[in-house]
Amino acid sequence: MKVAALLFYSVAAGLLAAGLRELLTGFEENRCSMTYMFEYPEYRRVALSRRVARLYPAYGLYLYGEGLYAQETRALKLTGAPVLFLPGNAGSYKQARSLGSVALRKAENMEGGLHFNVFTVDFNEELVALYGGSLLRQTHFLHESIKAILRLYKHVKTPPQSVVLVGHSMGGVVARALFTLPRFNSSLVTLIITQASPHLAPVLALDPYLLGKENSLVLNGTSTLCALRRVYFYSAVRKKWVNQANKLRNVTVLSVGGGYRDYQVRSGLTSLPCPFGDPNKLSLVATAVPRTWVSTDHLSIVWCKELVLATVRAFFDLINPETRQFIENPEKKMAVLNHHFIRHPVRMLGETQDTSISILETLMSCYFLFFHFRFPDFPEAWSEVNTLRLAYSTPKEGQVKYFLFALSSRRKAYSHFYCRSNNLEMTSWVYGCVHKNGSSCVRAVDLSMETELLPPYKVLILSLSDLTSVTHLVVSASNLNGKQFTVECEWQRQESQTLSVPVPHVLSFGLTVSDVTVNSSGLLHTINLQHFHQVYQAFRINVASQCKVQKDRLPNVYRIHVPWFREDSLTTVSVPSVTEISGMLHTSHSDNASSVLLQLHTAPNCQYKVSVRTSLPRVLGQILRFCGPMVPVYTAVTVFLACGGQLSSILSSRRAADMSWVVGKGLQPHKVSLPVYVLHILVSCSWFQEVWSFLCLPPMDFLPPTTPDMTFHEGLVPAEEWSPLLSPLLYIFGAAVAYWGSTLLHLIVRLVSLILAPLHRPSVSKDCGTLRLRTQLLITLCLTVLGGTTCGALSIFAAFLLHLYRVLRLQMTERSLSHMLNLAPQKHKEAENGTVNAESLSRSKECNGAPLLSECALQEVRDDLQLHLCLSAIFTLPVMLIAPSLIHWIRNLRYSTQLAPDPSWPHIVPLITVYMLLINCNTFKLSN
């Protein structure tokens, strides 16, 4: 049995390690460029009122500056637009230097003196992602900081009326929590940009202040015993933004997730919980941001140059040149954010042209500018394309060139027009001709605003059904500056260039492959990956390209397009090549009819073979990414069941079993998985939720929903969203952690006891490390008072150490007795002859009168050691839960000696009492 258990838990630990490896390392390399300061950064502290300084002594407000700008703003006479950076969990206020430095450098080239004043808040690097007691305090300080910032602009002719907030991690959550304050004026903040902020739910909810649901009786205003004074942070923020969404329509919020490199906050959690169709709330992943296209880890999202540039560009486009402050119009703000973060049309924002433009006037102006090179005949600038595809490379000499595509002969046979160019200049390049004169177009409409920017080129896809008033399409290939580029265009039938392939089942373990071959010579192909819409699915997608003729071609772009969330990822490759793409999702979709699309921007006259195979390590990584916090829960369940098994062994055989054996027996799915499924069904019933709330029971844990259209609902994840095998698998992982964790605990106890042995006199008594009754009462009283006046976690940790000392003394005694018995062969022989029968049911009576130096006494000590090792495993669980609040209390000792609020109070009273009572527990007492 021991060998079988060892083998089983070794395999389980191997699978868990494979999933962890994929979660922590199975992503692309960091392709972010670092942002650098060109001058030494300075942080000027902004003086706050005495009341604010007294209430929040650990916090501070600073103004970022460099070089000459830092000297000019020493007196805090500011004229720029205010931007406030909010650090996240354990984040430093100095993280604002990337945003501040790039904004300063870009302001040097701006006309009219447009610039920003970048402020940053010091939250004392608190662990607010783990300890929720500080979140409300941070929110109040943020409110005071915003008012202090606006007071600095009283001398300005047109002072700012609001402050733009940029929040990283939990800082973004705090920014949205501002609107839950009763005295907060929502007009003070009209734009919030968050970076890797877990809006949907906390990553780990270790205390009730971080996450929870208020009792329904409390929400109805009824005064009952359930009306605790706790503020459930996430629940309050969610209710404010969902229930009062109409009042917050003027507030624009952009949430950016980091992608798969950010294993601390998965991008699905960055989705904003808001009603469907709210036009001023935007959630996306950094891999889908134009001119960024990279995945960032949790820290690099702050300094990633590509993303910082997109943010700063958006800020400058949000400035009103007349007032030199941020615009207040929500529609204009969303237009700017869509331009820089959604679909970059390779056009200057705000560049407007008449619906109808004169191509002739444009040509004449181009000829005038180009006259010093050569003046061609006017018809030579126009070429009509009668083939299905155009591939044109501009010459080294500058010229004016336009291509005409007649629509009349193509409308019936084709549905779309596709065109791409690696000329990324911010100009119009595709027009719809509405009046043609001879071989040239006289008047046309600009169609370039539908352009989409990809890493190597810009792409425009036009639907012919939308061009009823257009007779010809005009593509500009002019290069007046002599810069060479390539233009490729073609007519397309979307139906013939769209293929479907069903993805393998998630339980195929990579043994089956779904593949499809693209033989067409088109420039764009779409492959519908059928039934790929759940987050626990993960695939290895291989794309192999072969070309008949070897020549220089534009790079290929392979794009994973997710229709229901902005989490697209792009891969740029040369051709021919063999490329592997990771097929995983940040969010699910409940509709099986909607699936992920693989878009291939290909080279002409090449063949592409796409194969899809399930990746077991990535499936395990996805499970841990979304359900990893449940593994410690199952570990705790296993430890409790192991302790129950130990007690059963003592009561039945009067012997304590080996700890590894009882922990191995703690895997009992019939006692865990079945109640989980039953409770899951009951939770979906409203009457059960009402009964649960009426009984004042604590709120039940739940997995955050992974479907974007469900993010504004509170509750459990639907059962159909996850495979029924998920709960048993997580249970096996948790049991493996418990099994190997208990082995590690026993090893640590052995090593520490060896280190401490020289400091203690050798003992052969099984009562070593126990406490007298008066001492127990005194210590319990002292620890309770200590926890009530300072920090409850400190008292729990002290009680844990007292019990750990008892375990260490038992380990020392067991080692001492073993050594002594090895030196006493006569007594050992008597034990072998049956003088001491340790296996009999009357062992307790015989051992009761046995000498201290005997095999019977040694067996009693070993039994007590195994019992207390199980208890230590259980006692470790509360210590791990209260560790964040203990760390927070230690780091803030210079400001306050009492932790407020304290999530451990009043639970420490029964917990410490149990710790003290069980210190003296032994197998002899339990067996009787």
Coordinates of N, CA and C in Angstrom, one line a residue, residues 570-654:
L570 N -1.2 38.1 -32.0 CA -0.6 38.0 -33.4 C 0.8 37.5 -33.4
T571 N 1.1 36.7 -34.4 CA 2.4 36.1 -34.6 C 2.9 36.5 -36.0
T572 N 4.0 37.1 -36.1 CA 4.6 37.5 -37.4 C 5.7 36.6 -37.7
V573 N 5.7 36.0 -38.9 CA 6.7 35.0 -39.3 C 7.1 35.3 -40.8
S574 N 8.2 34.8 -41.1 CA 8.7 34.8 -42.5 C 8.1 33.6 -43.2
V575 N 8.3 33.6 -44.5 CA 7.7 32.5 -45.3 C 8.8 32.0 -46.3
P576 N 9.0 30.7 -46.5 CA 8.3 29.6 -45.8 C 8.9 29.4 -44.4
S577 N 8.0 28.7 -43.6 CA 8.4 28.5 -42.2 C 7.5 27.5 -41.6
V578 N 7.8 27.0 -40.4 CA 7.0 26.2 -39.6 C 6.9 26.8 -38.2
T579 N 5.6 27.2 -37.8 CA 5.4 28.0 -36.6 C 4.4 27.3 -35.7
E580 N 4.7 27.4 -34.4 CA 3.8 26.8 -33.4 C 3.1 28.0 -32.7
I581 N 1.8 28.0 -32.6 CA 1.0 29.0 -31.9 C 0.4 28.4 -30.7
S582 N 0.4 29.1 -29.6 CA -0.3 28.6 -28.4 C -1.8 29.0 -28.5
G583 N -2.6 28.0 -28.5 CA -4.1 28.2 -28.5 C -4.7 28.1 -27.1
M584 N -4.9 29.3 -26.5 CA -5.5 29.3 -25.1 C -6.3 30.5 -25.1
L585 N -7.2 30.6 -24.0 CA -8.2 31.7 -23.9 C -8.1 32.3 -22.5
H586 N -8.4 33.6 -22.4 CA -8.5 34.3 -21.2 C -9.9 34.3 -20.7
T587 N -10.9 34.1 -21.6 CA -12.3 34.1 -21.2 C -13.0 33.0 -22.0
S588 N -14.2 32.6 -21.5 CA -15.0 31.6 -22.1 C -16.2 32.2 -22.8
H589 N -16.9 31.4 -23.5 CA -18.1 31.9 -24.1 C -19.2 30.8 -24.0
S590 N -20.3 31.1 -23.5 CA -21.4 30.1 -23.2 C -22.0 29.6 -24.5
D591 N -21.9 30.3 -25.6 CA -22.6 29.8 -26.8 C -21.6 28.9 -27.6
N592 N -22.0 27.7 -27.8 CA -21.2 26.7 -28.5 C -21.0 27.1 -30.0
A593 N -22.0 27.9 -30.5 CA -21.9 28.2 -31.9 C -20.8 29.2 -32.2
S594 N -20.3 29.9 -31.2 CA -19.3 30.9 -31.4 C -17.9 30.3 -31.0
S595 N -17.0 30.4 -31.9 CA -15.7 29.7 -31.7 C -14.6 30.7 -32.1
V596 N -13.4 30.3 -31.7 CA -12.2 31.1 -32.0 C -11.9 31.0 -33.5
L597 N -11.4 32.1 -34.0 CA -11.0 32.2 -35.5 C -9.5 32.3 -35.6
L598 N -8.9 31.6 -36.5 CA -7.5 31.7 -36.8 C -7.4 32.4 -38.2
Q599 N -6.9 33.7 -38.2 CA -6.8 34.4 -39.4 C -5.4 34.3 -39.9
L600 N -5.2 34.0 -41.2 CA -3.9 33.8 -41.8 C -3.7 34.9 -42.9
H601 N -2.9 35.9 -42.6 CA -2.5 36.8 -43.7 C -1.3 36.2 -44.4
T602 N -1.6 35.7 -45.6 CA -0.6 34.8 -46.2 C 0.0 35.4 -47.4
A603 N 1.0 34.7 -48.0 CA 1.7 35.1 -49.2 C 1.0 34.4 -50.4
P604 N 0.9 35.0 -51.5 CA 0.3 34.4 -52.7 C 1.1 33.2 -53.2
N605 N 0.4 32.3 -53.8 CA 1.1 31.1 -54.4 C 1.9 30.3 -53.5
C606 N 1.4 30.2 -52.2 CA 2.0 29.3 -51.2 C 0.9 28.4 -50.6
Q607 N 1.4 27.3 -50.1 CA 0.5 26.3 -49.5 C 0.7 26.3 -48.0
Y608 N -0.4 26.2 -47.2 CA -0.3 26.3 -45.7 C -1.1 25.1 -45.2
K609 N -0.4 24.4 -44.2 CA -1.1 23.3 -43.5 C -1.2 23.6 -42.1
V610 N -2.4 23.6 -41.5 CA -2.6 23.9 -40.1 C -3.1 22.7 -39.4
S611 N -2.4 22.3 -38.3 CA -2.7 21.2 -37.5 C -2.9 21.6 -36.1
V612 N -3.9 21.0 -35.4 CA -4.3 21.4 -34.1 C -4.2 20.1 -33.2
R613 N -3.5 20.3 -32.1 CA -3.3 19.1 -31.2 C -3.5 19.6 -29.7
T614 N -4.2 18.8 -28.9 CA -4.4 19.2 -27.5 C -3.0 19.1 -26.8
S615 N -2.7 20.1 -25.9 CA -1.5 20.1 -25.2 C -1.9 19.8 -23.7
L616 N -1.5 18.7 -23.2 CA -1.8 18.3 -21.8 C -1.2 19.3 -20.8
P617 N 0.1 19.6 -20.9 CA 0.7 20.6 -20.0 C 0.0 21.9 -20.0
R618 N -0.4 22.4 -21.1 CA -1.1 23.7 -21.2 C -2.5 23.6 -20.6
V619 N -3.2 22.4 -20.8 CA -4.5 22.2 -20.2 C -4.3 22.3 -18.7
L620 N -3.3 21.6 -18.1 CA -3.1 21.7 -16.7 C -2.7 23.1 -16.3
G621 N -1.9 23.8 -17.1 CA -1.6 25.2 -16.7 C -2.8 26.1 -16.7
Q622 N -3.8 25.9 -17.7 CA -5.0 26.7 -17.7 C -5.9 26.4 -16.4
I623 N -5.9 25.1 -16.1 CA -6.7 24.7 -14.9 C -6.1 25.4 -13.6
L624 N -4.8 25.4 -13.5 CA -4.2 26.1 -12.4 C -4.3 27.6 -12.4
R625 N -4.3 28.1 -13.7 CA -4.5 29.6 -13.8 C -5.8 30.1 -13.3
F626 N -6.9 29.3 -13.6 CA -8.2 29.7 -13.3 C -8.7 29.1 -11.9
C627 N -8.2 28.0 -11.6 CA -8.7 27.3 -10.4 C -7.6 27.0 -9.4
G628 N -6.4 27.5 -9.6 CA -5.3 27.3 -8.7 C -5.6 27.6 -7.2
P629 N -6.3 28.7 -6.9 CA -6.7 29.0 -5.5 C -7.5 27.9 -4.8
M630 N -8.1 27.0 -5.6 CA -8.9 25.9 -4.9 C -8.0 24.7 -4.5
V631 N -6.8 24.7 -5.0 CA -5.9 23.6 -4.6 C -5.6 23.6 -3.1
P632 N -5.2 24.8 -2.5 CA -5.0 24.8 -1.1 C -6.3 24.4 -0.3
V633 N -7.4 24.7 -0.8 CA -8.7 24.3 -0.1 C -8.8 22.8 0.0
Y634 N -8.5 22.1 -1.1 CA -8.5 20.6 -1.1 C -7.3 20.1 -0.3
T635 N -6.2 20.8 -0.2 CA -5.1 20.4 0.7 C -5.6 20.4 2.1
A636 N -6.3 21.5 2.5 CA -6.8 21.5 3.9 C -7.8 20.4 4.1
V637 N -8.7 20.1 3.2 CA -9.7 19.1 3.3 C -9.0 17.7 3.6
T638 N -7.9 17.5 2.8 CA -7.1 16.2 2.9 C -6.5 16.2 4.3
V639 N -6.0 17.3 4.8 CA -5.4 17.3 6.1 C -6.4 17.0 7.2
F640 N -7.6 17.6 7.1 CA -8.6 17.3 8.1 C -9.1 15.9 8.1
L641 N -9.2 15.3 6.9 CA -9.6 13.9 6.8 C -8.5 13.0 7.3
A642 N -7.3 13.4 7.1 CA -6.1 12.6 7.6 C -6.2 12.6 9.1
C643 N -6.5 13.8 9.7 CA -6.5 13.9 11.2 C -7.7 13.0 11.7
G644 N -8.8 13.0 11.0 CA -9.9 12.1 11.4 C -9.5 10.7 11.3
G645 N -8.7 10.3 10.3 CA -8.3 8.9 10.2 C -7.3 8.6 11.3
Q646 N -6.5 9.6 11.7 CA -5.6 9.3 12.8 C -6.4 9.0 14.1
L647 N -7.4 9.8 14.3 CA -8.2 9.6 15.5 C -8.9 8.3 15.5
S648 N -9.4 7.9 14.3 CA -10.0 6.5 14.2 C -9.0 5.4 14.5
S649 N -7.8 5.6 14.0 CA -6.8 4.6 14.3 C -6.5 4.5 15.8
I650 N -6.4 5.6 16.5 CA -6.1 5.6 17.9 C -7.3 4.9 18.7
L651 N -8.5 5.2 18.3 CA -9.6 4.7 19.0 C -9.8 3.2 18.8
S652 N -9.4 2.7 17.6 CA -9.6 1.3 17.2 C -8.5 0.4 17.7
S653 N -7.3 0.9 17.4 CA -6.1 0.0 17.7 C -5.2 0.5 18.9
R654 N -5.6 1.7 19.4 CA -4.8 2.3 20.5 C -3.4 2.6 20.1

